[in-house]
Short mmCIF file of C-alpha atoms and ligand atoms in Angstrom, two decimals:
data_model
loop_
_atom_site.label_atom_id
_atom_site.label_comp_id
_atom_site.label_asym_id
_atom_site.label_seq_id
_atom_site.Cartn_x
_atom_site.Cartn_y
_atom_site.Cartn_z
CA MET A 1 -137.18 25.52 -126.48
CA SER A 2 -135.70 28.98 -126.61
CA SER A 3 -138.04 31.65 -127.57
CA PHE A 4 -135.66 33.04 -130.17
CA VAL A 5 -133.76 31.54 -133.16
CA SER A 6 -130.51 32.67 -134.62
CA ALA A 7 -131.03 34.42 -138.00
CA THR A 8 -128.51 31.90 -139.71
CA LYS A 9 -131.01 29.38 -141.01
CA ILE A 10 -133.90 31.71 -141.91
CA ILE A 11 -131.50 34.12 -143.75
CA ASN A 12 -129.78 31.41 -145.82
CA GLN A 13 -133.12 29.92 -146.67
CA ALA A 14 -134.01 33.27 -148.06
CA LYS A 15 -130.87 33.78 -150.02
CA ALA A 16 -131.41 30.45 -151.72
CA GLY A 17 -135.07 31.03 -152.29
CA LYS A 18 -134.23 34.75 -153.52
CA TYR A 19 -136.53 36.58 -150.93
CA ALA A 20 -135.73 38.70 -147.81
CA ILE A 21 -136.35 38.22 -144.37
CA ALA A 22 -138.08 41.57 -142.72
CA HIS A 23 -136.05 43.12 -139.90
CA PHE A 24 -138.51 45.57 -138.09
CA ASN A 25 -137.12 47.64 -135.46
CA ILE A 26 -139.06 47.75 -132.19
CA ASN A 27 -139.75 50.77 -129.92
CA ASN A 28 -142.01 49.54 -127.18
CA LEU A 29 -144.29 46.82 -126.25
CA GLU A 30 -147.13 47.90 -128.65
CA TRP A 31 -144.60 47.60 -131.47
CA THR A 32 -143.34 44.31 -130.49
CA LYS A 33 -146.75 42.89 -130.00
CA ALA A 34 -148.22 44.21 -133.40
CA ILE A 35 -145.29 42.77 -135.30
CA LEU A 36 -145.31 39.22 -133.55
CA GLU A 37 -149.17 39.17 -134.17
CA ILE A 38 -148.90 40.07 -137.97
CA ALA A 39 -145.79 37.59 -138.35
CA GLN A 40 -147.82 34.82 -136.71
CA ALA A 41 -150.98 35.39 -138.44
CA THR A 42 -149.19 35.39 -141.84
CA LYS A 43 -146.64 32.51 -140.93
CA SER A 44 -143.85 34.68 -141.63
CA PRO A 45 -140.22 34.47 -139.99
CA VAL A 46 -139.48 37.83 -138.51
CA ILE A 47 -136.36 39.56 -136.86
CA LEU A 48 -137.03 42.11 -134.28
CA GLY A 49 -134.16 44.66 -134.45
CA VAL A 50 -133.36 46.83 -131.32
CA SER A 51 -131.05 49.76 -131.43
CA GLU A 52 -129.03 50.83 -128.56
CA GLY A 53 -131.19 53.95 -128.19
CA ALA A 54 -134.28 51.89 -128.11
CA ILE A 55 -132.72 49.65 -125.56
CA LYS A 56 -131.88 52.61 -123.36
CA TYR A 57 -135.54 53.85 -123.75
CA MET A 58 -137.11 50.62 -122.75
CA GLY A 59 -134.90 50.04 -119.76
CA GLY A 60 -132.10 47.71 -120.84
CA TYR A 61 -131.35 44.33 -122.39
CA ASP A 62 -133.13 42.46 -119.66
CA THR A 63 -136.13 44.22 -120.06
CA ILE A 64 -136.20 43.63 -123.88
CA VAL A 65 -135.38 39.91 -123.54
CA GLY A 66 -138.18 39.55 -120.62
CA MET A 67 -140.92 41.44 -122.50
CA THR A 68 -140.27 39.72 -126.00
CA ARG A 69 -139.82 36.28 -124.47
CA GLY A 70 -143.23 36.89 -122.35
CA LEU A 71 -145.07 37.82 -125.51
CA VAL A 72 -143.77 34.97 -127.61
CA LYS A 73 -145.05 32.51 -125.04
CA ASP A 74 -148.33 34.15 -124.02
CA LEU A 75 -149.27 35.02 -127.77
CA ASN A 76 -148.44 31.38 -128.71
CA ILE A 77 -145.88 32.66 -131.46
CA THR A 78 -144.61 29.70 -133.21
CA VAL A 79 -143.04 31.32 -136.34
CA PRO A 80 -139.21 31.87 -136.23
CA VAL A 81 -138.36 34.99 -134.12
CA VAL A 82 -134.95 36.68 -134.04
CA LEU A 83 -134.11 39.03 -131.28
CA HIS A 84 -131.39 41.05 -132.92
CA LEU A 85 -129.04 43.95 -131.75
CA ASP A 86 -129.17 46.45 -134.34
CA HIS A 87 -126.14 48.58 -134.94
CA GLY A 88 -124.16 47.37 -131.92
CA GLN A 89 -121.47 50.10 -131.52
CA SER A 90 -119.20 48.22 -129.19
CA VAL A 91 -117.93 44.76 -128.71
CA ALA A 92 -119.31 45.24 -125.08
CA SER A 93 -122.74 46.00 -126.04
CA CYS A 94 -122.88 42.90 -128.39
CA LYS A 95 -121.63 40.83 -125.43
CA ALA A 96 -124.27 42.47 -123.09
CA ALA A 97 -127.02 41.54 -125.39
CA LEU A 98 -125.95 38.01 -126.20
CA ALA A 99 -125.63 37.22 -122.45
CA ALA A 100 -129.09 38.72 -121.70
CA GLY A 101 -130.46 36.26 -124.40
CA PHE A 102 -130.71 38.18 -127.70
CA SER A 103 -130.07 35.41 -130.42
CA SER A 104 -128.50 37.75 -133.01
CA VAL A 105 -126.16 40.85 -133.00
CA MET A 106 -124.89 43.26 -135.33
CA PHE A 107 -121.38 44.84 -134.48
CA ASP A 108 -121.32 48.03 -136.44
CA GLY A 109 -117.51 48.80 -136.69
CA SER A 110 -117.94 50.86 -139.74
CA HIS A 111 -117.13 54.01 -137.79
CA LEU A 112 -113.86 52.57 -136.68
CA SER A 113 -110.43 51.93 -138.72
CA PHE A 114 -110.95 48.86 -140.77
CA ASN A 115 -108.52 46.88 -138.72
CA ASP A 116 -110.43 47.65 -135.47
CA ASN A 117 -113.55 46.84 -137.20
CA VAL A 118 -112.17 43.45 -138.32
CA LYS A 119 -110.87 42.98 -134.71
CA GLY A 120 -114.03 43.73 -133.04
CA THR A 121 -116.30 41.74 -135.35
CA THR A 122 -113.97 38.77 -134.85
CA GLU A 123 -114.28 39.09 -130.99
CA VAL A 124 -118.08 39.12 -131.26
CA VAL A 125 -118.20 36.13 -133.55
CA ALA A 126 -116.10 34.05 -131.08
CA TYR A 127 -118.41 35.20 -128.20
CA ALA A 128 -121.73 34.79 -130.31
CA LYS A 129 -120.55 31.06 -131.09
CA LYS A 130 -121.04 30.16 -127.30
CA PHE A 131 -124.75 31.00 -127.74
CA ASN A 132 -125.26 29.75 -130.99
CA ALA A 133 -126.10 33.39 -131.91
CA SER A 134 -125.75 34.90 -135.49
CA VAL A 135 -123.56 38.01 -136.18
CA GLU A 136 -124.06 40.87 -138.73
CA ALA A 137 -121.10 42.96 -139.79
CA GLU A 138 -120.92 46.23 -141.51
CA ALA A 139 -118.26 47.17 -143.97
CA GLY A 140 -117.06 50.82 -143.87
CA SER A 141 -118.47 53.48 -146.05
CA ILE A 142 -116.26 54.98 -148.82
CA GLY A 143 -118.59 57.78 -148.78
CA GLY A 144 -121.45 58.56 -151.06
CA GLU A 145 -119.48 59.93 -154.04
CA GLU A 146 -118.85 57.91 -157.07
CA ASP A 147 -117.58 59.31 -160.48
CA GLY A 148 -117.91 62.82 -158.87
CA VAL A 149 -121.49 62.34 -158.36
CA ILE A 150 -122.68 62.58 -154.73
CA GLY A 151 -125.19 59.60 -154.26
CA LEU A 152 -126.24 61.03 -150.89
CA GLY A 153 -126.06 57.36 -149.29
CA GLU A 154 -123.17 55.24 -148.45
CA VAL A 155 -121.18 52.91 -150.54
CA ALA A 156 -118.83 49.87 -149.55
CA ASP A 157 -115.66 48.73 -150.53
CA VAL A 158 -115.76 45.46 -152.35
CA GLN A 159 -112.40 44.48 -150.79
CA GLU A 160 -113.51 45.16 -147.11
CA CYS A 161 -116.78 43.35 -147.84
CA LEU A 162 -114.69 40.22 -148.90
CA THR A 163 -112.24 40.22 -145.84
CA LEU A 164 -115.11 40.62 -143.44
CA SER A 165 -117.02 37.74 -145.03
CA LYS A 166 -114.03 35.39 -144.07
CA ILE A 167 -114.09 35.85 -140.35
CA GLY A 168 -117.16 33.80 -139.45
CA ILE A 169 -119.97 36.24 -139.86
CA ASP A 170 -123.58 35.23 -140.83
CA PHE A 171 -124.48 38.16 -142.94
CA LEU A 172 -123.30 41.43 -144.07
CA ALA A 173 -124.28 45.01 -144.15
CA ALA A 174 -122.89 46.80 -147.14
CA GLY A 175 -123.70 50.41 -148.16
CA ILE A 176 -125.10 50.33 -151.82
CA ASN A 177 -126.01 54.13 -151.73
CA ASN A 178 -128.88 53.28 -149.06
CA VAL A 179 -129.68 55.96 -146.48
CA HIS A 180 -131.14 55.55 -142.86
CA GLY A 181 -134.28 57.55 -142.22
CA LYS A 182 -136.09 59.52 -144.99
CA TYR A 183 -134.42 59.50 -148.60
CA PRO A 184 -133.37 63.03 -149.48
CA GLN A 185 -134.18 64.76 -152.50
CA GLY A 186 -132.15 64.08 -155.65
CA TRP A 187 -131.15 60.56 -154.36
CA GLN A 188 -129.60 58.56 -157.05
CA GLY A 189 -130.97 54.98 -156.45
CA LEU A 190 -129.33 51.90 -155.19
CA LYS A 191 -125.94 50.94 -156.85
CA PHE A 192 -126.85 47.56 -158.24
CA ASP A 193 -123.44 46.93 -159.84
CA ILE A 194 -121.89 47.43 -156.48
CA LEU A 195 -124.36 45.22 -154.99
CA ALA A 196 -123.68 42.52 -157.47
CA ASN A 197 -119.99 42.75 -157.13
CA ILE A 198 -120.21 42.32 -153.09
CA ALA A 199 -122.74 39.48 -153.40
CA GLN A 200 -120.29 37.49 -155.65
CA ALA A 201 -117.27 38.37 -153.96
CA SER A 202 -118.50 37.74 -150.25
CA GLY A 203 -120.77 34.86 -150.90
CA LYS A 204 -122.76 35.88 -147.94
CA PRO A 205 -126.35 36.89 -147.48
CA LEU A 206 -126.52 40.75 -147.55
CA VAL A 207 -128.38 43.25 -145.50
CA LEU A 208 -130.12 46.43 -146.88
CA HIS A 209 -130.32 48.92 -144.22
CA GLY A 210 -132.54 52.05 -144.67
CA GLY A 211 -135.16 49.96 -146.21
CA SER A 212 -137.90 52.51 -145.66
CA GLY A 213 -138.95 54.42 -148.90
CA ILE A 214 -136.88 52.79 -151.49
CA PRO A 215 -138.98 52.14 -154.54
CA LYS A 216 -140.60 48.65 -154.66
CA THR A 217 -139.05 47.80 -157.90
CA GLN A 218 -135.50 48.61 -156.66
CA VAL A 219 -136.13 46.62 -153.50
CA GLU A 220 -137.18 43.59 -155.65
CA LYS A 221 -134.17 44.15 -157.96
CA ALA A 222 -131.82 44.28 -154.81
CA ILE A 223 -133.37 41.09 -153.35
CA SER A 224 -132.66 39.07 -156.72
CA LEU A 225 -129.05 40.40 -156.47
CA GLY A 226 -128.43 38.91 -153.14
CA ILE A 227 -130.18 41.09 -150.48
CA SER A 228 -131.43 38.64 -147.75
CA LYS A 229 -132.79 40.96 -145.05
CA VAL A 230 -134.22 44.38 -145.21
CA ASN A 231 -134.09 46.61 -142.24
CA VAL A 232 -137.30 48.80 -141.62
CA ASN A 233 -137.96 51.48 -138.98
CA THR A 234 -138.77 54.79 -140.32
CA GLU A 235 -141.84 53.42 -142.44
CA LEU A 236 -143.49 51.84 -139.55
CA GLN A 237 -142.94 54.93 -137.33
CA GLU A 238 -144.53 57.07 -140.14
CA VAL A 239 -147.81 54.90 -140.28
CA PHE A 240 -148.00 54.66 -136.60
CA ALA A 241 -147.60 58.42 -135.92
CA ALA A 242 -150.29 59.31 -138.68
CA ALA A 243 -152.80 56.86 -137.24
CA ILE A 244 -152.38 58.42 -133.73
CA ARG A 245 -152.30 61.83 -135.14
CA ALA A 246 -155.65 60.94 -136.94
CA TYR A 247 -157.11 59.71 -133.79
CA ILE A 248 -156.20 62.97 -131.73
CA ILE A 249 -157.21 65.38 -134.48
CA SER A 250 -160.63 63.66 -134.79
CA GLY A 251 -161.01 64.36 -131.12
CA LYS A 252 -161.69 60.69 -130.24
CA ASP A 253 -159.44 61.13 -127.25
CA GLN A 254 -161.82 63.54 -125.61
CA SER A 255 -165.13 61.81 -126.18
CA ASP A 256 -166.16 58.69 -123.93
CA LYS A 257 -162.93 57.01 -122.48
CA GLY A 258 -161.12 57.90 -125.56
CA PHE A 259 -158.10 59.15 -123.43
CA ASP A 260 -157.33 55.43 -122.30
CA PRO A 261 -153.94 54.71 -123.55
CA ARG A 262 -154.87 51.28 -124.91
CA ARG A 263 -157.49 53.03 -127.12
CA ILE A 264 -155.09 55.68 -128.14
CA MET A 265 -152.41 52.98 -129.47
CA LYS A 266 -154.82 50.74 -130.89
CA ASP A 267 -155.10 52.59 -134.35
CA GLY A 268 -151.39 52.84 -134.34
CA MET A 269 -150.88 49.30 -133.85
CA GLU A 270 -153.33 48.38 -136.68
CA ALA A 271 -151.32 50.72 -139.02
CA ILE A 272 -148.18 48.75 -138.08
CA LYS A 273 -149.64 45.51 -138.78
CA GLN A 274 -150.93 46.50 -142.11
CA LYS A 275 -147.64 48.10 -143.27
CA ALA A 276 -145.71 45.21 -142.10
CA GLN A 277 -147.93 42.78 -143.98
CA GLU A 278 -147.42 44.75 -147.13
CA LEU A 279 -143.58 44.74 -146.56
CA LEU A 280 -143.66 41.09 -145.91
CA ALA A 281 -145.21 40.54 -149.17
CA GLU A 282 -143.04 42.81 -150.96
CA PHE A 283 -139.84 41.11 -149.58
CA GLY A 284 -141.30 37.78 -150.57
CA SER A 285 -141.13 36.19 -146.90
CA LEU A 286 -144.73 36.19 -146.28
CA GLY A 287 -145.89 32.72 -145.41
CA LYS A 288 -142.40 31.32 -145.52
CA ALA A 289 -142.24 30.28 -141.95
ZN1 ZN B 301 -129.13 50.36 -140.17
#
């Protein structure tokens, strides 16, 4: 049995059940291990997202696949685990991830002309079929401005979402004034009317990027309107950094064998697990494996 599953089934189940699967970005072995352990302990399906930057950082596609596959086996992980390329910037990077063993890819053609976005997405969908892998597409942004109010996030075009939904993709990322990283001051909140329109027009499970720091009630409303996957990176980075900072500031690294990297990382990993469990509960996918 393969270590990883495509996201199609678990995301469609989430859509039907009106909850969302958590996509947690991974940055190293500790991150991956912590997330797999909490997913298993809480019987929750999980998507491990890996950005191109994180792939370069860790060594390459084969390193990620080998490390993650090994952890799934050695830790006896039985919940569904998706290994997903996050924001694949080119058809070539999507193909490389799939060939290496990723079970899902996002082709982010939002920076291209819409025609090229459709063309690239179509090519990735055809290639992914050979691996029974799932594909996430991203509709372009029409900018954060609506009715003369700058919303500070990105908002997708409903017509483009509809077109992308018809070319064999499994799920769709569409801007609804969400923001990657920290939310700026004066942010206007998610655009629920646009979300509802896109959900109805596309019929596809939708993905909320920039899931860190959106008020809980807005996330819950977004899920009720058709968001079936929520991407989280920054929020786990913040709790990890805070835990390690507290460890160092308290001087623990300078007493006994506190300089042991395994000890330095330990509190950070615990913080990731705790926050991940909170988010799984918030998204409604806790215990859904
Ligand atoms: Zn994203």
